[in-house]
Amino acid sequence: MISIKGLYKKFGDLEVLKGIDLEVNKGEVVVVIGPSGSGKTTLLRCLNILEVPTAGTITLDGHEADFSKRVAKKEIDYFRSETGMVFQNYNLFPHKTALENVMEGPVIVKKEAKDVARKKAENLLNKVGLGDKFDFYPFQLSGGQQQRVGIARALALEPKVMLFDEPTSALDPELVGEVLQVMKDLANEGMTMVVVTHEMRFAQDAADEVIFIDNGKVVERNKPSELFTNPKEERTRQFLNLIS
Ligand code: ADP
């Protein structure tokens, strides 16, 4: 589903991604871990071209974007519409209800008829356990509920891949579980997912593969059962010791 080859990203003189290679198969859940500042968010943002990589290629379901050349707007639009992004701080429209937040993408981006988009948004909000909150504004919802609206909103564009950028790190601890459960349900339904998270339990339970990134490079990748109990690289071991 995703193939990343030799991906580089610079911000001015600062080289943040230094040749990332990564494959994600259809239906796989890949969890990305690593120290703060190692490039995890930048990698996710490059995957939907919110940031334009400096070099390398990304192939999404057979569509290749080659960043050594100028990438056509059509190609960028494809990547944006086929990847659903869930942000740390939800990024909901504050003046729109939960339902309107979920309808916005399909109506504005995909020009879907409002009644069709509304039905779909209702189904998605039901799916994330917010069937009784259609008309609530973000400020009337808990952080966990807002993030579940964020997930429903990303799903509304029917992406091929879901990208999660520390989706629970802004939440009070007692609200983390409800968001992780929605993510586990999605994984069980076969959604392809790339998840940046510090929730190691989630990685243990839901990831097919865990990728440890440090200083813009993939240091180690393995099944969670292997990576967490038997890391091969000293840097992985040090990181796991620090967070456990
Ligand atoms: P992580 O998600 O692993 O904490 P990030 O990808 O957010 O790491 O950041 C990696 C590095 O890139 C950091 O040093 C950060 O300051 C820098 N960086 C991220 N975004 C930008 C930007 N838009 N402009 C300049 N530097 C940035």
mmCIF file of C-alpha atoms and ligand atoms in Angstrom:
data_model
loop_
_atom_site.group_PDB
_atom_site.id
_atom_site.type_symbol
_atom_site.label_atom_id
_atom_site.label_comp_id
_atom_site.label_asym_id
_atom_site.label_seq_id
_atom_site.Cartn_x
_atom_site.Cartn_y
_atom_site.Cartn_z
ATOM 1 C CA MET A 1 0.000 0.000 0.000
ATOM 2 C CA ILE A 2 2.843 2.389 0.900
ATOM 3 C CA SER A 3 6.421 2.199 -0.230
ATOM 4 C CA ILE A 4 8.888 4.871 0.844
ATOM 5 C CA LYS A 5 12.345 4.896 -0.656
ATOM 6 C CA GLY A 6 15.278 7.118 0.270
ATOM 7 C CA LEU A 7 13.123 9.843 1.787
ATOM 8 C CA TYR A 8 14.891 13.060 2.827
ATOM 9 C CA LYS A 9 13.451 16.214 4.318
ATOM 10 C CA LYS A 10 15.326 19.390 5.137
ATOM 11 C CA PHE A 11 14.051 22.508 6.838
ATOM 12 C CA GLY A 12 16.627 25.082 5.729
ATOM 13 C CA ASP A 13 19.946 23.605 6.814
ATOM 14 C CA LEU A 14 18.374 21.177 9.248
ATOM 15 C CA GLU A 15 18.132 17.689 7.771
ATOM 16 C CA VAL A 16 15.297 15.992 9.629
ATOM 17 C CA LEU A 17 14.743 12.832 7.557
ATOM 18 C CA LYS A 18 17.923 11.182 6.344
ATOM 19 C CA GLY A 19 17.006 8.445 3.944
ATOM 20 C CA ILE A 20 13.938 6.646 5.248
ATOM 21 C CA ASP A 21 12.839 3.387 3.630
ATOM 22 C CA LEU A 22 9.540 1.902 4.726
ATOM 23 C CA GLU A 23 6.976 -0.527 3.380
ATOM 24 C CA VAL A 24 3.451 -0.850 4.700
ATOM 25 C CA ASN A 25 1.246 -3.614 3.335
ATOM 26 C CA LYS A 26 -2.489 -3.295 2.891
ATOM 27 C CA GLY A 27 -4.244 -3.843 6.196
ATOM 28 C CA GLU A 28 -1.075 -3.504 8.255
ATOM 29 C CA VAL A 29 -0.677 -1.361 11.357
ATOM 30 C CA VAL A 30 2.772 0.178 11.672
ATOM 31 C CA VAL A 31 3.634 2.013 14.878
ATOM 32 C CA VAL A 32 6.444 4.567 14.745
ATOM 33 C CA ILE A 33 8.324 5.251 17.973
ATOM 34 C CA GLY A 34 11.381 7.314 18.767
ATOM 35 C CA PRO A 35 12.712 10.232 20.800
ATOM 36 C CA SER A 36 11.255 13.705 20.568
ATOM 37 C CA GLY A 37 12.655 15.540 17.561
ATOM 38 C CA SER A 38 13.672 12.351 15.722
ATOM 39 C CA GLY A 39 11.421 13.136 12.723
ATOM 40 C CA LYS A 40 8.273 11.055 13.408
ATOM 41 C CA THR A 41 5.771 13.847 12.767
ATOM 42 C CA THR A 42 7.715 15.042 9.740
ATOM 43 C CA LEU A 43 7.586 11.528 8.293
ATOM 44 C CA LEU A 44 3.781 11.403 8.696
ATOM 45 C CA ARG A 45 3.390 14.877 7.219
ATOM 46 C CA CYS A 46 5.534 13.859 4.252
ATOM 47 C CA LEU A 47 3.270 10.833 3.720
ATOM 48 C CA ASN A 48 0.326 13.060 2.897
ATOM 49 C CA ILE A 49 2.569 15.786 1.471
ATOM 50 C CA LEU A 50 1.621 18.351 4.090
ATOM 51 C CA GLU A 51 5.397 18.731 3.947
ATOM 52 C CA VAL A 52 7.089 18.284 0.581
ATOM 53 C CA PRO A 53 10.067 15.929 0.949
ATOM 54 C CA THR A 54 13.439 17.102 -0.352
ATOM 55 C CA ALA A 55 14.258 13.818 -2.101
ATOM 56 C CA GLY A 56 13.080 10.238 -2.410
ATOM 57 C CA THR A 57 9.921 8.557 -3.603
ATOM 58 C CA ILE A 58 6.650 7.620 -1.987
ATOM 59 C CA THR A 59 4.319 5.186 -3.688
ATOM 60 C CA LEU A 60 0.747 4.968 -2.472
ATOM 61 C CA ASP A 61 -1.327 2.141 -3.906
ATOM 62 C CA GLY A 62 0.633 2.227 -7.158
ATOM 63 C CA HIS A 63 0.837 6.048 -7.502
ATOM 64 C CA GLU A 64 4.437 7.184 -7.260
ATOM 65 C CA ALA A 65 5.525 10.671 -6.252
ATOM 66 C CA ASP A 66 9.189 11.306 -7.060
ATOM 67 C CA PHE A 67 10.472 14.245 -5.049
ATOM 68 C CA SER A 68 13.666 14.627 -7.036
ATOM 69 C CA LYS A 69 11.319 16.245 -9.576
ATOM 70 C CA ARG A 70 8.574 18.764 -9.155
ATOM 71 C CA VAL A 71 5.485 16.837 -8.068
ATOM 72 C CA ALA A 72 2.318 17.703 -9.973
ATOM 73 C CA LYS A 73 -0.594 19.210 -8.024
ATOM 74 C CA LYS A 74 -2.752 16.300 -9.207
ATOM 75 C CA GLU A 75 -0.366 13.890 -7.505
ATOM 76 C CA ILE A 76 -0.334 15.944 -4.288
ATOM 77 C CA ASP A 77 -4.154 16.021 -4.303
ATOM 78 C CA TYR A 78 -4.195 12.228 -4.689
ATOM 79 C CA PHE A 79 -1.960 11.727 -1.640
ATOM 80 C CA ARG A 80 -3.980 14.192 0.432
ATOM 81 C CA SER A 81 -7.336 12.639 -0.420
ATOM 82 C CA GLU A 82 -6.212 9.022 0.035
ATOM 83 C CA THR A 83 -4.599 9.548 3.452
ATOM 84 C CA GLY A 84 -6.641 10.507 6.492
ATOM 85 C CA MET A 85 -4.704 12.434 9.118
ATOM 86 C CA VAL A 86 -5.553 12.466 12.819
ATOM 87 C CA PHE A 87 -3.734 15.198 14.727
ATOM 88 C CA GLN A 88 -2.574 15.445 18.317
ATOM 89 C CA ASN A 89 -4.774 18.476 18.965
ATOM 90 C CA TYR A 90 -7.823 17.260 17.008
ATOM 91 C CA ASN A 91 -7.852 20.349 14.719
ATOM 92 C CA LEU A 92 -11.657 20.435 14.588
ATOM 93 C CA PHE A 93 -13.486 23.485 13.257
ATOM 94 C CA PRO A 94 -14.577 25.155 16.530
ATOM 95 C CA HIS A 95 -17.668 26.814 15.045
ATOM 96 C CA LYS A 96 -19.025 23.626 13.493
ATOM 97 C CA THR A 97 -20.888 20.789 15.192
ATOM 98 C CA ALA A 98 -19.523 17.242 15.323
ATOM 99 C CA LEU A 99 -21.730 16.323 12.363
ATOM 100 C CA GLU A 100 -20.685 19.388 10.350
ATOM 101 C CA ASN A 101 -17.021 18.687 11.075
ATOM 102 C CA VAL A 102 -17.380 15.180 9.645
ATOM 103 C CA MET A 103 -19.427 16.366 6.627
ATOM 104 C CA GLU A 104 -17.036 19.169 5.701
ATOM 105 C CA GLY A 105 -14.460 17.127 3.737
ATOM 106 C CA PRO A 106 -16.925 15.131 1.621
ATOM 107 C CA VAL A 107 -19.016 18.232 0.812
ATOM 108 C CA ILE A 108 -16.156 20.666 0.143
ATOM 109 C CA VAL A 109 -13.430 18.376 -1.226
ATOM 110 C CA LYS A 110 -15.451 15.621 -2.871
ATOM 111 C CA LYS A 111 -18.485 17.769 -3.743
ATOM 112 C CA GLU A 112 -20.802 15.157 -2.285
ATOM 113 C CA ALA A 113 -24.487 16.004 -1.942
ATOM 114 C CA LYS A 114 -25.229 17.240 1.587
ATOM 115 C CA ASP A 115 -27.828 14.585 2.376
ATOM 116 C CA VAL A 116 -25.446 11.799 1.310
ATOM 117 C CA ALA A 117 -22.600 13.331 3.330
ATOM 118 C CA ARG A 118 -24.882 13.769 6.342
ATOM 119 C CA LYS A 119 -25.962 10.101 6.307
ATOM 120 C CA LYS A 120 -22.346 8.989 6.058
ATOM 121 C CA ALA A 121 -21.269 11.355 8.840
ATOM 122 C CA GLU A 122 -24.040 10.016 11.083
ATOM 123 C CA ASN A 123 -22.886 6.447 10.436
ATOM 124 C CA LEU A 124 -19.285 7.359 11.204
ATOM 125 C CA LEU A 125 -20.161 9.169 14.418
ATOM 126 C CA ASN A 126 -22.235 6.156 15.464
ATOM 127 C CA LYS A 127 -19.255 3.944 14.703
ATOM 128 C CA VAL A 128 -16.954 5.958 17.005
ATOM 129 C CA GLY A 129 -19.567 5.901 19.775
ATOM 130 C CA LEU A 130 -20.862 9.458 19.364
ATOM 131 C CA GLY A 131 -24.345 8.748 18.090
ATOM 132 C CA ASP A 132 -25.789 11.091 20.736
ATOM 133 C CA LYS A 133 -23.449 14.018 20.022
ATOM 134 C CA PHE A 134 -24.203 14.982 16.403
ATOM 135 C CA ASP A 135 -25.115 18.576 17.245
ATOM 136 C CA PHE A 136 -22.484 19.235 19.894
ATOM 137 C CA TYR A 137 -19.742 21.792 19.253
ATOM 138 C CA PRO A 138 -16.125 20.856 20.038
ATOM 139 C CA PHE A 139 -16.116 22.952 23.237
ATOM 140 C CA GLN A 140 -19.036 20.849 24.514
ATOM 141 C CA LEU A 141 -17.099 17.597 24.047
ATOM 142 C CA SER A 142 -14.341 15.987 26.106
ATOM 143 C CA GLY A 143 -10.894 15.630 24.551
ATOM 144 C CA GLY A 144 -11.522 11.932 23.925
ATOM 145 C CA GLN A 145 -14.825 12.700 22.213
ATOM 146 C CA GLN A 146 -13.216 15.449 20.118
ATOM 147 C CA GLN A 147 -10.510 13.073 19.004
ATOM 148 C CA ARG A 148 -13.124 10.480 18.045
ATOM 149 C CA VAL A 149 -14.802 13.182 15.909
ATOM 150 C CA GLY A 150 -11.322 13.772 14.431
ATOM 151 C CA ILE A 151 -11.079 10.099 13.501
ATOM 152 C CA ALA A 152 -14.604 10.085 12.007
ATOM 153 C CA ARG A 153 -13.733 13.206 10.018
ATOM 154 C CA ALA A 154 -10.596 11.587 8.587
ATOM 155 C CA LEU A 155 -12.566 8.426 7.716
ATOM 156 C CA ALA A 156 -15.263 10.432 5.916
ATOM 157 C CA LEU A 157 -12.983 10.911 2.923
ATOM 158 C CA GLU A 158 -12.686 7.109 2.661
ATOM 159 C CA PRO A 159 -8.892 7.136 2.660
ATOM 160 C CA LYS A 160 -6.758 4.134 1.781
ATOM 161 C CA VAL A 161 -4.484 4.827 4.739
ATOM 162 C CA MET A 162 -5.008 6.438 8.143
ATOM 163 C CA LEU A 163 -2.152 8.420 9.670
ATOM 164 C CA PHE A 164 -2.225 9.131 13.416
ATOM 165 C CA ASP A 165 0.126 11.708 14.925
ATOM 166 C CA GLU A 166 0.264 11.111 18.684
ATOM 167 C CA PRO A 167 -3.539 10.964 18.790
ATOM 168 C CA THR A 168 -3.772 10.462 22.550
ATOM 169 C CA SER A 169 -0.918 12.549 23.897
ATOM 170 C CA ALA A 170 -3.079 15.628 24.607
ATOM 171 C CA LEU A 171 -5.672 13.581 26.513
ATOM 172 C CA ASP A 172 -6.218 13.089 30.206
ATOM 173 C CA PRO A 173 -5.179 9.518 31.049
ATOM 174 C CA GLU A 174 -8.732 8.294 31.654
ATOM 175 C CA LEU A 175 -9.749 9.336 28.116
ATOM 176 C CA VAL A 176 -6.915 7.596 26.286
ATOM 177 C CA GLY A 177 -8.554 4.164 26.277
ATOM 178 C CA GLU A 178 -11.698 5.180 24.375
ATOM 179 C CA VAL A 179 -9.614 6.610 21.515
ATOM 180 C CA LEU A 180 -7.263 3.619 21.392
ATOM 181 C CA GLN A 181 -10.290 1.313 21.301
ATOM 182 C CA VAL A 182 -11.656 3.088 18.215
ATOM 183 C CA MET A 183 -8.225 2.733 16.614
ATOM 184 C CA LYS A 184 -8.073 -0.977 17.486
ATOM 185 C CA ASP A 185 -11.525 -1.496 15.969
ATOM 186 C CA LEU A 186 -10.335 0.175 12.777
ATOM 187 C CA ALA A 187 -7.242 -2.005 12.698
ATOM 188 C CA ASN A 188 -9.388 -5.114 13.154
ATOM 189 C CA GLU A 189 -11.538 -4.035 10.216
ATOM 190 C CA GLY A 190 -8.417 -4.111 8.051
ATOM 191 C CA MET A 191 -7.576 -0.414 7.786
ATOM 192 C CA THR A 192 -3.968 0.309 6.825
ATOM 193 C CA MET A 193 -2.559 2.544 9.553
ATOM 194 C CA VAL A 194 0.655 4.376 10.411
ATOM 195 C CA VAL A 195 0.593 5.492 14.031
ATOM 196 C CA VAL A 196 3.067 7.704 15.863
ATOM 197 C CA THR A 197 2.471 7.063 19.542
ATOM 198 C CA HIS A 198 4.043 6.639 22.943
ATOM 199 C CA GLU A 199 1.352 4.131 23.905
ATOM 200 C CA MET A 200 3.429 0.987 24.022
ATOM 201 C CA ARG A 201 0.467 -1.134 25.076
ATOM 202 C CA PHE A 202 -1.308 -0.142 21.874
ATOM 203 C CA ALA A 203 1.816 -1.012 19.893
ATOM 204 C CA GLN A 204 2.000 -4.407 21.648
ATOM 205 C CA ASP A 205 -1.665 -5.155 21.036
ATOM 206 C CA ALA A 206 -2.323 -3.701 17.595
ATOM 207 C CA ALA A 207 0.906 -3.236 15.630
ATOM 208 C CA ASP A 208 2.074 -5.660 12.977
ATOM 209 C CA GLU A 209 5.396 -3.879 12.992
ATOM 210 C CA VAL A 210 7.112 -1.288 15.172
ATOM 211 C CA ILE A 211 9.630 1.103 13.637
ATOM 212 C CA PHE A 212 12.143 2.820 15.886
ATOM 213 C CA ILE A 213 13.373 6.111 14.409
ATOM 214 C CA ASP A 214 16.250 8.133 15.784
ATOM 215 C CA ASN A 215 17.849 11.209 14.298
ATOM 216 C CA GLY A 216 15.957 10.932 11.003
ATOM 217 C CA LYS A 217 16.813 7.302 10.301
ATOM 218 C CA VAL A 218 15.109 3.974 10.860
ATOM 219 C CA VAL A 219 17.276 2.273 13.469
ATOM 220 C CA GLU A 220 15.297 -0.908 13.897
ATOM 221 C CA ARG A 221 12.042 -2.482 12.872
ATOM 222 C CA ASN A 222 10.413 -5.660 14.044
ATOM 223 C CA LYS A 223 7.259 -7.294 15.310
ATOM 224 C CA PRO A 224 6.327 -5.688 18.644
ATOM 225 C CA SER A 225 6.870 -8.940 20.533
ATOM 226 C CA GLU A 226 10.471 -8.981 19.272
ATOM 227 C CA LEU A 227 11.323 -5.285 19.332
ATOM 228 C CA PHE A 228 10.093 -4.688 22.861
ATOM 229 C CA THR A 229 11.568 -7.793 24.453
ATOM 230 C CA ASN A 230 14.652 -8.332 22.368
ATOM 231 C CA PRO A 231 15.849 -5.115 20.717
ATOM 232 C CA LYS A 232 18.848 -5.687 18.490
ATOM 233 C CA GLU A 233 20.266 -2.172 18.568
ATOM 234 C CA GLU A 234 21.747 -0.455 21.594
ATOM 235 C CA ARG A 235 19.933 2.808 20.776
ATOM 236 C CA THR A 236 16.581 1.031 20.737
ATOM 237 C CA ARG A 237 17.397 -0.579 24.060
ATOM 238 C CA GLN A 238 18.310 2.781 25.598
ATOM 239 C CA PHE A 239 15.107 4.398 24.345
ATOM 240 C CA LEU A 240 12.930 1.560 25.637
ATOM 241 C CA ASN A 241 14.653 1.741 29.019
ATOM 242 C CA LEU A 242 13.965 5.469 29.233
ATOM 243 C CA ILE A 243 10.244 5.181 28.549
ATOM 244 C CA SER A 244 9.473 2.044 30.551
HETATM 245 P P1 ADP B 1 9.160 14.201 16.360
HETATM 246 O O1 ADP B 1 7.781 14.069 15.799
HETATM 247 O O2 ADP B 1 9.941 12.933 16.301
HETATM 248 O O3 ADP B 1 9.196 14.816 17.731
HETATM 249 P P2 ADP B 1 9.438 16.260 14.363
HETATM 250 O O4 ADP B 1 9.274 15.586 13.043
HETATM 251 O O5 ADP B 1 8.278 17.017 14.910
HETATM 252 O O6 ADP B 1 9.972 15.203 15.425
HETATM 253 O O7 ADP B 1 10.647 17.276 14.295
HETATM 254 C C1 ADP B 1 11.943 16.883 13.879
HETATM 255 C C2 ADP B 1 12.839 18.121 13.805
HETATM 256 O O8 ADP B 1 12.385 18.956 12.733
HETATM 257 C C3 ADP B 1 12.821 18.994 15.040
HETATM 258 O O9 ADP B 1 14.132 19.445 15.265
HETATM 259 C C4 ADP B 1 11.909 20.134 14.668
HETATM 260 O O10 ADP B 1 12.241 21.298 15.348
HETATM 261 C C5 ADP B 1 12.166 20.269 13.182
HETATM 262 N N1 ADP B 1 11.008 20.800 12.445
HETATM 263 C C6 ADP B 1 9.793 20.208 12.331
HETATM 264 N N2 ADP B 1 8.956 20.940 11.582
HETATM 265 C C7 ADP B 1 9.676 22.048 11.192
HETATM 266 C C8 ADP B 1 9.372 23.211 10.394
HETATM 267 N N3 ADP B 1 8.177 23.356 9.820
HETATM 268 N N4 ADP B 1 10.346 24.108 10.233
HETATM 269 C C9 ADP B 1 11.569 23.940 10.791
HETATM 270 N N5 ADP B 1 11.920 22.885 11.546
HETATM 271 C C10 ADP B 1 10.988 21.950 11.758
#
